[in-house]
Each structure stands twice: as C-alpha cells, then as structure tokens.
Amino acid sequence: MTYDRSSEPLSLPAEQAELSPTSPAALLSPLLAQFAAVARREHVTRAAVELGMPQPTLSRAVARLEAELGVALLSREGRAVRLTRAGRIFLASAERALAELERGADAARAEADPTGGRVTFGFLHTMGSEAVPMLLRGFRAEYPRVRFQLVQDYTDSMLDRLREGELDLCLLSPRPEGTELTSRRMGDQRLCLVVPTDHRLAGRRRVRLEEVAQDPFVTLEPGYGMRRITDALCAEAGFAPRISFEGEEAETLRGLVAAGLGVAVLPPASVPRPDLVELALASASARRELALVWSAVRPLPPPAVSFRDFVLSMKDRLPLHS
C-alpha cells in the first residue's frame, strides 16, 4: 500500500497495433492460438484434439494464416508438420503475444476477485492520520489479499477522478450533489478556530468568527472542501477572510498558525499541539459532513463493493473528534 496523490494511471501501451479490417492484428489474432498449437505438437490432428475442434477446420485456419502472411509457415511431411524458417520467426512472436494476452486475462480476473483484487480509494488529507488507517486495518483483517491504491487529494479533484473511473470510492467533504454520484453520510465533524498560544483570544474557550475578521487567515487552496466551508463561515459572519497563505495540508496550516502567520478554521487535530489552541466556534454551521462517495453509473468491482460495505458499517465508529 502506498499513499499517493495520484492514482495508478490506466495508461495505454507505448506501442499500439493498427486496428482496421485489413490490419495484420485484426486478421491474424484469431488464428494465433491455432497455429501455436500445431507448431507445438508438429501434428495437425493432435493439435485439433487439444483445441477441441475438427481437424479440417484447423487445417483451413493455418492455411488462411499462411495466405494472409504470404509465406509458408509449415512444411507437411505426411501427417506430421515442421516449422519453416519463417514459421519459427513467426511462432516466437505468436507465443509472446499469447503469453501477454494470458497475463492480461489473469490480471483482469484478479482485479475482479472480491477477496484479492484492488481498490482505488481517495480520501482527504485530514482523514489520513487516524480514520483511514483504522478502516484499512479492520478491512484487511477480513480480506488480507485485497490491494489498495490510496489517493490523498482535494475534493474537486477526487470527484473528477471518480467520474472518470480512476477511483472506486472517496471519503470526502462536503457531500456532493448530482445524480451521477452516490453518497452516504459518514458523520459530522466539528470545526474550530486554530490560533497560536500567544494570540489575544487564546485564553477563551468559545469565540465568534467575526472576532478575527481583521486577522490574516491561512487556508487550504481553492477546490478543497474546507476552503469552501471557511469562506462560507466567514461570509455568514459578515466578512471576507484576508488570506495570507494557502496550502494543501491541514498540518502545514497548523505549522503556519503556530509561527504566528495567521489563524485557521480546521477540524480538531488528532494529537493536540502545545504551540496551538483550538477554540470552539459559536456558529452552528461550524461543522462539516463527511461522506463516502462512488459512481452511480459505473458498477463497482467486487473488492470495492466489499470495502464500501465495510466502511459503511463503521460509520458510527470513525474517530472524528466531534
């Protein structure tokens, strides 16, 4: 398992065969296994038995392959056959192509194996220290062979990648809208105002956000759910935040706040820091809803279905520090 800001790419091979009604790949690929069977056995009848097809049909298939290539691949010696020089050259490529096809089929089946396939799971950075490790540990106890591609990213990017099929599931906030996505509420997380220990409000337990209207703010970049929530809370309090720094991680923002570079609206830290104070916000809106999201138009692979059901079963046990 690796924490990664980008999912494993679903890339095309560097070299692609031409695909058209007259291209060699389209014309020859159905005949490769039949030719390889004859070449391995050096006997048409035995190869036909191995493939479970009539001997005349197999003979015609090999003859059609030779006609398409314009070369003789086999020399006939009674009931037996021998590879020609051209046949040996072509067989080497045919065997590589068949082996690669078999590996691809095995890999595709493995992806769909509910007990040993792969799940691509996206989540917010703030979920990476406690909630996600807890979920993975619990799930892997029951499904130890399932592999994970983990993606930590911001909400808008993860939703785009979910729609494109790059991700199976996302744990994010706020809960998205749209008929192309399915979401289930995982719980609410209270938000607080984070200030340095020498801030004028540090001795308070509860504050109104308008009390820091003149303070510089450090926030996540646009596109992050917490950024939208911060902007909305400030608008509700009657001001636009004066942003001094934008970042990509909550822990980075905490460091900036500790350095006296601004204040921040964030979820509670999993481990309190001695150089920061977290103040409760008076606004009832100072909460964020967490949701598990997946595509409503693209079926989930079996291992992702198993993981989705496990995560939903854990929704009341997530460490949200609310």
JSON list of C-alpha atoms in Angstrom, two decimals, residues 159-165 167-168 178-183 293-301 308:
[
{"chain": "A", "resi": 159, "resn": "LEU", "atom": "CA", "xyz": [-14.78, 13.84, -7.66]},
{"chain": "A", "resi": 160, "resn": "ASP", "atom": "CA", "xyz": [-13.45, 14.38, -11.19]},
{"chain": "A", "resi": 161, "resn": "ARG", "atom": "CA", "xyz": [-11.36, 11.23, -10.95]},
{"chain": "A", "resi": 162, "resn": "LEU", "atom": "CA", "xyz": [-14.31, 9.31, -9.54]},
{"chain": "A", "resi": 163, "resn": "ARG", "atom": "CA", "xyz": [-16.43, 10.34, -12.54]},
{"chain": "A", "resi": 164, "resn": "GLU", "atom": "CA", "xyz": [-13.63, 9.31, -14.92]},
{"chain": "A", "resi": 165, "resn": "GLY", "atom": "CA", "xyz": [-13.34, 5.88, -13.32]},
{"chain": "A", "resi": 167, "resn": "LEU", "atom": "CA", "xyz": [-11.14, 5.99, -8.32]},
{"chain": "A", "resi": 168, "resn": "ASP", "atom": "CA", "xyz": [-13.60, 3.46, -6.93]},
{"chain": "A", "resi": 178, "resn": "GLY", "atom": "CA", "xyz": [-25.57, 15.14, -8.70]},
{"chain": "A", "resi": 179, "resn": "THR", "atom": "CA", "xyz": [-27.34, 12.06, -10.00]},
{"chain": "A", "resi": 180, "resn": "GLU", "atom": "CA", "xyz": [-24.11, 10.59, -11.41]},
{"chain": "A", "resi": 181, "resn": "LEU", "atom": "CA", "xyz": [-22.76, 10.02, -7.89]},
{"chain": "A", "resi": 182, "resn": "THR", "atom": "CA", "xyz": [-24.00, 8.01, -4.93]},
{"chain": "A", "resi": 183, "resn": "SER", "atom": "CA", "xyz": [-23.05, 9.18, -1.44]},
{"chain": "A", "resi": 293, "resn": "VAL", "atom": "CA", "xyz": [-18.96, 8.54, -2.47]},
{"chain": "A", "resi": 294, "resn": "TRP", "atom": "CA", "xyz": [-18.94, 6.26, -5.52]},
{"chain": "A", "resi": 295, "resn": "SER", "atom": "CA", "xyz": [-20.23, 6.33, -9.09]},
{"chain": "A", "resi": 296, "resn": "ALA", "atom": "CA", "xyz": [-23.94, 5.80, -9.67]},
{"chain": "A", "resi": 297, "resn": "VAL", "atom": "CA", "xyz": [-23.42, 4.97, -13.35]},
{"chain": "A", "resi": 298, "resn": "ARG", "atom": "CA", "xyz": [-20.40, 2.66, -13.25]},
{"chain": "A", "resi": 299, "resn": "PRO", "atom": "CA", "xyz": [-20.57, -0.64, -11.34]},
{"chain": "A", "resi": 300, "resn": "LEU", "atom": "CA", "xyz": [-18.00, -1.13, -8.61]},
{"chain": "A", "resi": 301, "resn": "PRO", "atom": "CA", "xyz": [-15.63, -4.11, -8.90]},
{"chain": "A", "resi": 308, "resn": "ARG", "atom": "CA", "xyz": [-17.67, 0.03, 0.61]}
]
